[in-house]
Short mmCIF file of C-alpha atoms (C1' of nucleotides) in Angstrom, two decimals:
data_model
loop_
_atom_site.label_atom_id
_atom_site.label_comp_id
_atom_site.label_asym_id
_atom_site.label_seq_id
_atom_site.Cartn_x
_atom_site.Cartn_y
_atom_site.Cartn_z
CA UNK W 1 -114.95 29.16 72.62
CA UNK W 2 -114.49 25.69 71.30
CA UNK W 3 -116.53 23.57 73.12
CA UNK W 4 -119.12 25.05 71.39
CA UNK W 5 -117.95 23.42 68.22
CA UNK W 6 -117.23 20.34 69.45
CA UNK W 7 -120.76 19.77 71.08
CA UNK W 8 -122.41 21.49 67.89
CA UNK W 9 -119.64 18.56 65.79
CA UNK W 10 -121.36 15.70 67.95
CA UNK W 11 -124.26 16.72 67.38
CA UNK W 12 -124.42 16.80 63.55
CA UNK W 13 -125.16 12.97 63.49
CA UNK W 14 -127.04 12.11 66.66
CA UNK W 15 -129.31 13.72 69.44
CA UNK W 16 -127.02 13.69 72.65
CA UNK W 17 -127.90 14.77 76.35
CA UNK W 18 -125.26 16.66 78.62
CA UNK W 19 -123.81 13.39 80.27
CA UNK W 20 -123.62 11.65 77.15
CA UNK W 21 -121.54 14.65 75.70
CA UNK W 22 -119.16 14.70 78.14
CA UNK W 23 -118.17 10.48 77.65
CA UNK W 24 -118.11 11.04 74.18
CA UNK W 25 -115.77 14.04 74.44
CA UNK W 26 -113.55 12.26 76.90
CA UNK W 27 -113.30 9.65 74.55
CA UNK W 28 -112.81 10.96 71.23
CA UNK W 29 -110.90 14.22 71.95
CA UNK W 30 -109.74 13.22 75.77
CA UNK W 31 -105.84 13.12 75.36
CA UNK W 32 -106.17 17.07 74.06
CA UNK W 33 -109.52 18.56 75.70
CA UNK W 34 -110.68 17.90 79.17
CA UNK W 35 -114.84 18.81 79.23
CA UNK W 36 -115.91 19.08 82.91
CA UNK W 37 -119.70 19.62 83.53
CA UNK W 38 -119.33 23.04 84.61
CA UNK W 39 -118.67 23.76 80.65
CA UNK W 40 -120.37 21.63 78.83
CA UNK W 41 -123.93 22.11 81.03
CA UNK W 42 -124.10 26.05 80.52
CA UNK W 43 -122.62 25.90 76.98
CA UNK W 44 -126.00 23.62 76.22
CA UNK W 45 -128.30 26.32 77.69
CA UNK W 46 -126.42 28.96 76.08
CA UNK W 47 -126.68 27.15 72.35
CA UNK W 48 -130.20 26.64 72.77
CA UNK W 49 -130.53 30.34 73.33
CA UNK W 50 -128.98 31.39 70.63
CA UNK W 51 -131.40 28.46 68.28
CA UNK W 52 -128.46 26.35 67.34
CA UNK W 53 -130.29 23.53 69.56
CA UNK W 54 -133.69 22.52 70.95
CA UNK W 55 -134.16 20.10 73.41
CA UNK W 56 -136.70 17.44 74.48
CA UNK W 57 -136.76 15.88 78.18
CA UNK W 58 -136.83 12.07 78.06
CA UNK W 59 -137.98 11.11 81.62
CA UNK W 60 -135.67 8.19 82.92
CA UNK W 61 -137.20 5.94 85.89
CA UNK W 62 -134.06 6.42 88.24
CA UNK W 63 -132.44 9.45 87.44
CA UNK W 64 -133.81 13.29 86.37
CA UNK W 65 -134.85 13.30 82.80
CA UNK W 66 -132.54 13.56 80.00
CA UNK W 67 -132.60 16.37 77.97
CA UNK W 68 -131.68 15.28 74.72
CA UNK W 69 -131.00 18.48 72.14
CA UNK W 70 -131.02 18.37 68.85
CA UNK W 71 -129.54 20.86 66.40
CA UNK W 72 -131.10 23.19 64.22
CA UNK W 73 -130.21 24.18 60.68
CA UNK W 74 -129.32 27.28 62.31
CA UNK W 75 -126.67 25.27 64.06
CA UNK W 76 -125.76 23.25 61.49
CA UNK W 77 -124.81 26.36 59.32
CA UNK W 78 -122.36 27.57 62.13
CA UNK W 79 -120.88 24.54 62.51
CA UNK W 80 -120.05 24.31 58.90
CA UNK W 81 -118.80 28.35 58.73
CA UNK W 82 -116.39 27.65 61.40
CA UNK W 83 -115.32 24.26 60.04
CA UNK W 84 -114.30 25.89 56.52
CA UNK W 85 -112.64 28.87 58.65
CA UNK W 86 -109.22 28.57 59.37
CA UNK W 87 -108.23 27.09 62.55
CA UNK W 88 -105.97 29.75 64.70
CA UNK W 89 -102.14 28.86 64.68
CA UNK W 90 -102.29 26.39 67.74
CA UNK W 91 -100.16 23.40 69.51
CA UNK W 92 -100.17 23.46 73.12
CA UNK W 93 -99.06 20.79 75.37
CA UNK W 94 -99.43 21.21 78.57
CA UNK W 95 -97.87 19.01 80.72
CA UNK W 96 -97.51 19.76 84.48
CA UNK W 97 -94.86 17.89 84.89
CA UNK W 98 -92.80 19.08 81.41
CA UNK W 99 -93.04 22.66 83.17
CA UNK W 100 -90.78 21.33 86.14
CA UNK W 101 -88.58 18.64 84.48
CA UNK W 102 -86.15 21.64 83.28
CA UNK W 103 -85.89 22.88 86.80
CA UNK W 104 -85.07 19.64 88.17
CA UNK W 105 -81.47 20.44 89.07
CA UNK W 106 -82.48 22.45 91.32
CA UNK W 107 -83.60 19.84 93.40
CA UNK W 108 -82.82 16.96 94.52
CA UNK W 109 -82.32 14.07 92.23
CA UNK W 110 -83.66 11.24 94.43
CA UNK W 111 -86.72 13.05 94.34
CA UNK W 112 -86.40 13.52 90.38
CA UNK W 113 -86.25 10.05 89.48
CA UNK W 114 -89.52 8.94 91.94
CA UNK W 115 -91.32 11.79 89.81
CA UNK W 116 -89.94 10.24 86.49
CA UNK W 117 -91.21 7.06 87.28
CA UNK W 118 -94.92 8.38 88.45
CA UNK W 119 -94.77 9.68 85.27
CA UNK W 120 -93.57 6.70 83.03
CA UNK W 121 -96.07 4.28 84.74
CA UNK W 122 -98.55 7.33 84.35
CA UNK W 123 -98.10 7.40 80.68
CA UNK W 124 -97.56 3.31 80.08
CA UNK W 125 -101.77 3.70 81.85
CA UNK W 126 -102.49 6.29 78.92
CA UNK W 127 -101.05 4.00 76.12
CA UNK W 128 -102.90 1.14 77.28
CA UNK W 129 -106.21 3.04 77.66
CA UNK W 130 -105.42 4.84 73.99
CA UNK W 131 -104.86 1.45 72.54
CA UNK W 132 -108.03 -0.41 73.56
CA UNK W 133 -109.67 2.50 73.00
CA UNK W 134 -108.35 2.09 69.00
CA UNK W 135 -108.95 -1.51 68.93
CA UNK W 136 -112.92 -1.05 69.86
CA UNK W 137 -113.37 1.52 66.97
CA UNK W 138 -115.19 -0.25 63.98
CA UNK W 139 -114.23 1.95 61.29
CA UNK W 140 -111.12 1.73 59.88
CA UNK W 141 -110.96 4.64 57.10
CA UNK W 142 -112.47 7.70 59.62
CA UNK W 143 -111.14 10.74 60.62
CA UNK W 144 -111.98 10.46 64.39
CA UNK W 145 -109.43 6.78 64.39
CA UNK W 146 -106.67 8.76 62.17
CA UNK W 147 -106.67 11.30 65.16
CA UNK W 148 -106.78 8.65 67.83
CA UNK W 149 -103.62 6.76 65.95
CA UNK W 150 -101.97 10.24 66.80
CA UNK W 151 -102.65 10.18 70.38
CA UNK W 152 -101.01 6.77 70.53
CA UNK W 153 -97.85 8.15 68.27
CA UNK W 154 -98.15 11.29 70.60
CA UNK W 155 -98.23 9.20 73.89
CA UNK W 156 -95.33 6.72 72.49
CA UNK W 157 -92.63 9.84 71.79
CA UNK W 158 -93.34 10.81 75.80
CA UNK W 159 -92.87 7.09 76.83
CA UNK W 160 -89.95 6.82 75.50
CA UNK W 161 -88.50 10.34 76.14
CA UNK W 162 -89.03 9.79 79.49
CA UNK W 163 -87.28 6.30 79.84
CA UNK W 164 -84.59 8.08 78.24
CA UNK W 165 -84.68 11.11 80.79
CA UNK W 166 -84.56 8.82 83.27
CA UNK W 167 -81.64 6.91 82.27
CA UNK W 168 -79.43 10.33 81.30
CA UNK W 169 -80.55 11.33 84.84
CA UNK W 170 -79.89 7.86 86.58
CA UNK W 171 -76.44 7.90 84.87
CA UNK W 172 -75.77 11.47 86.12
CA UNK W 173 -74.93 12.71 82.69
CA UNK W 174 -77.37 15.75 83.82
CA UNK W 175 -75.21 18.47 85.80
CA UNK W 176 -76.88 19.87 88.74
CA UNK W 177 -77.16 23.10 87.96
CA UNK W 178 -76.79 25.71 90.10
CA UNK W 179 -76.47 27.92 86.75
CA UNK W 180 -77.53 25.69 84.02
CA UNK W 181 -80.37 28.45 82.54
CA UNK W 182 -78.29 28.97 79.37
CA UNK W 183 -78.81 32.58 79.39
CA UNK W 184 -77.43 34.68 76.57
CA UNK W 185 -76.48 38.31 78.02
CA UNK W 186 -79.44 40.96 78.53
CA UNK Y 1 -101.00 28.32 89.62
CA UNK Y 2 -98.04 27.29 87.45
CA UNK Y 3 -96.63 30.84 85.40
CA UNK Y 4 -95.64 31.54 89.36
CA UNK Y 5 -93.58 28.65 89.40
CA UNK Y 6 -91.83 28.93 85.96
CA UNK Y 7 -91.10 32.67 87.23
CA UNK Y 8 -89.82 31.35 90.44
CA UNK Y 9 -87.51 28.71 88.46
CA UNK Y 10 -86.28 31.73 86.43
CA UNK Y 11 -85.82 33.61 88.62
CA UNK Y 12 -83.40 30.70 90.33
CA UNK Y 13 -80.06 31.80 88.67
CA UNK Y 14 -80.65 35.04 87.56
CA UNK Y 15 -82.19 38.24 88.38
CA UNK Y 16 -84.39 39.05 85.65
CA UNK Y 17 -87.04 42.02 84.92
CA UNK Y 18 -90.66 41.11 83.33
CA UNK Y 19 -90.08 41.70 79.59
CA UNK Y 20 -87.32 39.36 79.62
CA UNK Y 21 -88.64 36.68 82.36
CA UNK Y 22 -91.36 36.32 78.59
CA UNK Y 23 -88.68 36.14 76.48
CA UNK Y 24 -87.11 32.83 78.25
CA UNK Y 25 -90.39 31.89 78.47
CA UNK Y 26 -91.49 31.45 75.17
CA UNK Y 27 -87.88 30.41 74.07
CA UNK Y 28 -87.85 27.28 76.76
CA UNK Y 29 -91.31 27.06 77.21
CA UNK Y 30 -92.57 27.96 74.43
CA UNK Y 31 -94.29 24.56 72.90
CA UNK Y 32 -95.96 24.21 75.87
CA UNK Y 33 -96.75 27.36 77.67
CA UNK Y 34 -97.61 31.15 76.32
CA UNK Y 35 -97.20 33.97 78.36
CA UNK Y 36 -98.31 37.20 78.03
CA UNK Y 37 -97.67 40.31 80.10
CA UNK Y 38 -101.02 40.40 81.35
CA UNK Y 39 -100.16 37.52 83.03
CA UNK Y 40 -96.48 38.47 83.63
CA UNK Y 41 -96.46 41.82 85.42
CA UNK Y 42 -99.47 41.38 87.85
CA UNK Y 43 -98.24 37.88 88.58
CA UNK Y 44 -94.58 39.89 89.62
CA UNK Y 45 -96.55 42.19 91.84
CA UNK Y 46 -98.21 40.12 93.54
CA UNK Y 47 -95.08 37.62 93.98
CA UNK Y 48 -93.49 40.34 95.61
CA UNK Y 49 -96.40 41.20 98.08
CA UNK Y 50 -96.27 37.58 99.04
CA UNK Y 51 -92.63 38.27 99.58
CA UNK Y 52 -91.09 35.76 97.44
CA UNK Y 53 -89.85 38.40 95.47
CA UNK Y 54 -87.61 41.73 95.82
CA UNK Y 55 -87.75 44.18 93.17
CA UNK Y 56 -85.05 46.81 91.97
CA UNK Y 57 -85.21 49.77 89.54
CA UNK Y 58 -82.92 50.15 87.03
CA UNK Y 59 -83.54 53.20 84.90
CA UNK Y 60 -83.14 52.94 80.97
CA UNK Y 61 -82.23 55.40 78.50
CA UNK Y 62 -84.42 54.93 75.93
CA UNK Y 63 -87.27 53.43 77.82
CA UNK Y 64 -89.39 52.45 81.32
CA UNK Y 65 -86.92 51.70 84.02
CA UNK Y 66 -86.16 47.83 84.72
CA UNK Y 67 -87.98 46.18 87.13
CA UNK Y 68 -85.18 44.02 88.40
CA UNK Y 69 -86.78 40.93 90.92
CA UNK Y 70 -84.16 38.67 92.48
CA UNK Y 71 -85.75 35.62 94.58
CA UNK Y 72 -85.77 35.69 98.27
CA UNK Y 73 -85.11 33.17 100.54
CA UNK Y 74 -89.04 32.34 101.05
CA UNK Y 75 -89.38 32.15 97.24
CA UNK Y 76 -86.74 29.97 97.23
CA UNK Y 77 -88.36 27.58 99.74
CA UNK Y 78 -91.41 28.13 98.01
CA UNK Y 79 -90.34 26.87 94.69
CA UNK Y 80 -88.31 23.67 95.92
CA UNK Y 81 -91.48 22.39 98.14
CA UNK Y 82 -93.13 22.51 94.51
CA UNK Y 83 -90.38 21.35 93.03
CA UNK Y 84 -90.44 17.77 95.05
CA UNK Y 85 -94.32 17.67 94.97
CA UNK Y 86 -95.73 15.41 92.69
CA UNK Y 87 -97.08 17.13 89.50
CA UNK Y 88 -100.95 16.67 88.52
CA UNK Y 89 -101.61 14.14 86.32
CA UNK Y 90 -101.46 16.29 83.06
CA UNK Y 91 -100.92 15.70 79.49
CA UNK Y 92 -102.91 17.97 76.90
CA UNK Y 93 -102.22 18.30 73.46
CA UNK Y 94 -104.47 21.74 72.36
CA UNK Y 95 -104.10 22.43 68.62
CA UNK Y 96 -107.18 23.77 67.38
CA UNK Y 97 -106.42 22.01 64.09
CA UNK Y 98 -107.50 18.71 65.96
CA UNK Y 99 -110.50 19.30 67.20
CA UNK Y 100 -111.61 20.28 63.83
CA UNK Y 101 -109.88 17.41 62.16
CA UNK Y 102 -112.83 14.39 63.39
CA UNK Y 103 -115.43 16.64 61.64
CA UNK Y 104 -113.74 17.06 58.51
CA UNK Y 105 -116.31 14.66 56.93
CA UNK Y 106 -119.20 16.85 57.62
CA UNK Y 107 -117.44 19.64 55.05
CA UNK Y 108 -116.11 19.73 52.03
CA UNK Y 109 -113.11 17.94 51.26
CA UNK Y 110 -111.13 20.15 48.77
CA UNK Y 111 -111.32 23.27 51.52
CA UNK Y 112 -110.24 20.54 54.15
CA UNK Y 113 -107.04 19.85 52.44
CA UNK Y 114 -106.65 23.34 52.02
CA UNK Y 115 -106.69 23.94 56.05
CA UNK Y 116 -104.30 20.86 56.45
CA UNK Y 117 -101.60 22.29 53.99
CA UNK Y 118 -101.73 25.44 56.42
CA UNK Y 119 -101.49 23.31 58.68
CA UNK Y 120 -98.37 21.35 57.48
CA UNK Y 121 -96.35 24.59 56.42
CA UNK Y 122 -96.77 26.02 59.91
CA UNK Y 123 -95.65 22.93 61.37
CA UNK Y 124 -92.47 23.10 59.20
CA UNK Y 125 -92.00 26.69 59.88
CA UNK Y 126 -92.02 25.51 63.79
CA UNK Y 127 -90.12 22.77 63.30
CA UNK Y 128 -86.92 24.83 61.69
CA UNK Y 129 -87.43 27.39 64.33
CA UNK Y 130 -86.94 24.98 67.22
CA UNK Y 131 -84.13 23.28 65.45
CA UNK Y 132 -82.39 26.24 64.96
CA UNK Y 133 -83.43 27.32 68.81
CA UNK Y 134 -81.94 23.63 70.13
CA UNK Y 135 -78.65 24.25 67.62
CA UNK Y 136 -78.00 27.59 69.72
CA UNK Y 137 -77.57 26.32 72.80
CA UNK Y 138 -74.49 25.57 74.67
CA UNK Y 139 -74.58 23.17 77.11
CA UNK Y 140 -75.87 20.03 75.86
CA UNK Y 141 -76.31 17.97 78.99
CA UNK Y 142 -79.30 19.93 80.52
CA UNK Y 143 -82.45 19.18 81.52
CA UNK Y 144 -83.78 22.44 79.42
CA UNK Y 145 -82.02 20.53 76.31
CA UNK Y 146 -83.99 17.29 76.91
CA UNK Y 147 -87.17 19.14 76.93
CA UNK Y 148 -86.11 20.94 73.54
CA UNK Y 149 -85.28 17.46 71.78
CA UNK Y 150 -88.37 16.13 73.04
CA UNK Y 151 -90.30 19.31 71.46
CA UNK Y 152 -88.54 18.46 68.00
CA UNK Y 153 -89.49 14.76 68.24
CA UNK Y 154 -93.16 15.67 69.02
CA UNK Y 155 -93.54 18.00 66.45
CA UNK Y 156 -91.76 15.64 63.74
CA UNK Y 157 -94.67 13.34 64.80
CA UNK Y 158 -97.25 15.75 64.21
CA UNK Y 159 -95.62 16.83 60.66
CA UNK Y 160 -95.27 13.48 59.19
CA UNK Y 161 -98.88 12.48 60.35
CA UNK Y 162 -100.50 15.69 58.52
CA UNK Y 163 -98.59 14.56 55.46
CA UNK Y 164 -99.80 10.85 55.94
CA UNK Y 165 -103.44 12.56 57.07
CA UNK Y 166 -103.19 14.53 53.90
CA UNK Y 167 -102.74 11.46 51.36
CA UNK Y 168 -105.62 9.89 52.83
CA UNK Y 169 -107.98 12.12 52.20
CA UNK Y 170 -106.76 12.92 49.03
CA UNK Y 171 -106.78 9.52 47.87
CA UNK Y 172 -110.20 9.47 49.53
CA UNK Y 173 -109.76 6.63 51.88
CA UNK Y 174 -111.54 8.52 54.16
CA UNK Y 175 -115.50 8.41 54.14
CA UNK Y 176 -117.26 11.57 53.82
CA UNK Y 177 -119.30 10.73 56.84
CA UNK Y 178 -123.02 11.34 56.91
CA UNK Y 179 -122.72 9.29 59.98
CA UNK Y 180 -119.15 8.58 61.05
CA UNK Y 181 -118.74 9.04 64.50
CA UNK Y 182 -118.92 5.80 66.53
CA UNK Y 183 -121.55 5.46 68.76
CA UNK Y 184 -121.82 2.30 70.86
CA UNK Y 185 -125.37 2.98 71.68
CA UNK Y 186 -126.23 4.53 74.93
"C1'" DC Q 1 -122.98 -0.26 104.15
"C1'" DC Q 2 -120.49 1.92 100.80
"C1'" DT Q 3 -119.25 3.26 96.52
"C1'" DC Q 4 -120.11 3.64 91.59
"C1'" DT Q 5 -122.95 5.03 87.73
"C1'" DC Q 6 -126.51 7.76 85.92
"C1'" DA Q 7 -128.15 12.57 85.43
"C1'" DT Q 8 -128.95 17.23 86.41
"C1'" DG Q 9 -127.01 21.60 87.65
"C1'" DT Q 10 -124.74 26.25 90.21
"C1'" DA Q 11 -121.30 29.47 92.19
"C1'" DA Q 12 -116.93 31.10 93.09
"C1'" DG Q 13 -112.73 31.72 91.84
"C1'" DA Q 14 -108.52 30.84 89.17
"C1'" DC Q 15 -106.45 31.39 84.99
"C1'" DG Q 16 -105.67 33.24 80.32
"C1'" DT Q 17 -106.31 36.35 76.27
"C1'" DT Q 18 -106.93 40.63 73.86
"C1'" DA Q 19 -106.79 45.14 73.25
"C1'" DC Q 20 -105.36 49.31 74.78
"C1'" DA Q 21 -101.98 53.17 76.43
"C1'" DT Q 22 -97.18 55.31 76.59
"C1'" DG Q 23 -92.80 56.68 74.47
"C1'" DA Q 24 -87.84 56.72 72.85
"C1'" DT Q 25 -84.80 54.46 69.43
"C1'" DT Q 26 -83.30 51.87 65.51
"C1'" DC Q 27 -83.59 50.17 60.84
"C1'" DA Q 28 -85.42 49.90 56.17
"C1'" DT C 1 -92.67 57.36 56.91
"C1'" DG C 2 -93.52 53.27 58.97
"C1'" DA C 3 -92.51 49.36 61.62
"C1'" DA C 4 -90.01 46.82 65.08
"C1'" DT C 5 -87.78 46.50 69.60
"C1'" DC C 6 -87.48 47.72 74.30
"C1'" DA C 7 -90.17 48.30 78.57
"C1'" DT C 8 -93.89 49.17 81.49
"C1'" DG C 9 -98.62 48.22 82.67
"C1'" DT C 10 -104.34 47.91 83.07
"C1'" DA C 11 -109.26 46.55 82.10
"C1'" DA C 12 -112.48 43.77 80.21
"C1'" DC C 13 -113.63 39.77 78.89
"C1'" DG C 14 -113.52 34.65 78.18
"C1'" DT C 15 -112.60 30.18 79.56
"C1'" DC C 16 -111.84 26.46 82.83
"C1'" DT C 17 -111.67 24.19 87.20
"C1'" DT C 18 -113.33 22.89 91.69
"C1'" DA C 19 -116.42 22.07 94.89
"C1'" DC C 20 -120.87 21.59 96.07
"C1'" DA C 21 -125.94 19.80 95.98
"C1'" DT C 22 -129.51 16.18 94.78
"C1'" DG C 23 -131.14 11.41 94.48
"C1'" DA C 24 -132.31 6.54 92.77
"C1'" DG C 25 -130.45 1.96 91.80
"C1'" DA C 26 -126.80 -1.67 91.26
"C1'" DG C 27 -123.18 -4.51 92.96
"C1'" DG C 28 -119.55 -5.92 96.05
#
DNA sequence: CCTCTCATGTAAGACGTTACATGATTCA
DNA sequence: TGAATCATGTAACGTCTTACATGAGAGG
């Protein structure tokens, strides 16, 4: 479980409802976590069993009340414990489309370049959304902006990768392989 | 789905049994994808109920038989229809270490730089051992090669910001935040 | 009129991890 | 003696995604 730290991390400063959570997590940690409703609601009910939160409703004139939760020192102590633990060894990137590039010549390479180029003008979308995202943060010295100048680093590698990819490919320097799985003997 | 269609890639040029099918896994995959066996061998079985996959025995000396699969025509019709499909948007970065990171003002500073200097040694020890993986192979126009370099590049980015991340904090340009995270005010 | 945003949730299923069990051989 | 490698798997548990359901108000 980790988007039990990350809500319990949001809420160290401020008193946040379910909704709220989720823009806030798609904003600050979007480009590694995705947090989808069917998480982040149960996770709240659960935490407020176990008295790392209470909550409050906040009627709202056109939608159901909020339910704003707070956290409790109880919470705040497990947040801290697992915040001086260490974190487990990590790095994943999962890219859909990473999985198939090596596979591509297998296929056809038409096909291959249209995908490339959903993906570049994919990623050129991400940059652009990373970098006004940057440019709206206030404060210049915090860890949350370090991390978000990462995702842009992060985001620029792939960009340019994959105009390189493409080019190698458009240039036919890749060999359609119908054995290319360097495979040392069994 | 997706472990079904790295199998069925595998599985493209060479008949392989489950035990090694992880083994090429985590050495082309392996920055982006873990595998396990409890994902391997029922994934197998049930490849081969849904026929895209034959399966021969080949007994062992010294331990279980070999469970040889070799694709089948279906599996092979399978995997290029995915193969020319347009991957899901994608893109997630999941390291643990960064989801911690933004918090790292609510704790203490001297056991955060601690954490990142496990951080940074693992990401040099990961670092050589791709190297040294992208030094061993042969062919050096293929698409599995690309992938590799890109893996290198991406983790060079991720080393030299922990060292950059380091020096700020311990030249304590970064706030110990009380109240750090930027909230545009709901 | 239709779609978007706000705001809550549930249920089913897909996917992934961890720990266990077996057992011979090789290497330190 | 102990650990690693080869080789198979299962069961339980956790996590994550997808689709659904509700309903008011705002704006094109």
């Amino acid at each position: 479980m980790s988007i039990k730290y990350a809500i319990l991390g949001l809420l160290q400063s401020k008193d946040l409802h379910g909704y709220r959570i989720k823009q806030l997590l798609e904003r600050d940690f979007g480009f590694m976590w995705t947090a989808n409703y069917g998480q982040i609601y149960p996770s709240l009910k659960k935490l407020q069993q176990d008295e790392f939160l209470t909550m409050r409703e906040i009627p709202q004139p056109a939608s159901p009340p909020r339910k704003l939760y707070s956290i409790t020192p109880k919470g705040k102590k497990e947040f801290i414990d697992w915040l001086n633990s260490s974190p487990e060894k990590g790095l994943m990137l999962r890219d859909p489309f990473l999985l198939r590039f090596p596979f591509f010549g297998f296929g056809n390479t038409t096909r291959a370049l249209e995908i490339i180029d959903e993906q570049i003008s994919l990623y050129e979308g991400f940059l652009k959304a990373r970098q006004d995202n940057l440019s709206e943060r206030r404060r210049s010295g915090s860890y949350g902006r370090l991390v978000a100048e990462l995702g842009i680093e992060l985001n620029e590698v792939m960009y340019n990768w994959l105009k390189h990819a493409r080019k190698e490919l458009s240039e036919s320097n890749l060999l359609p392989d119908e054995d290319n799985c360097n495979d040392d003997e069994l």
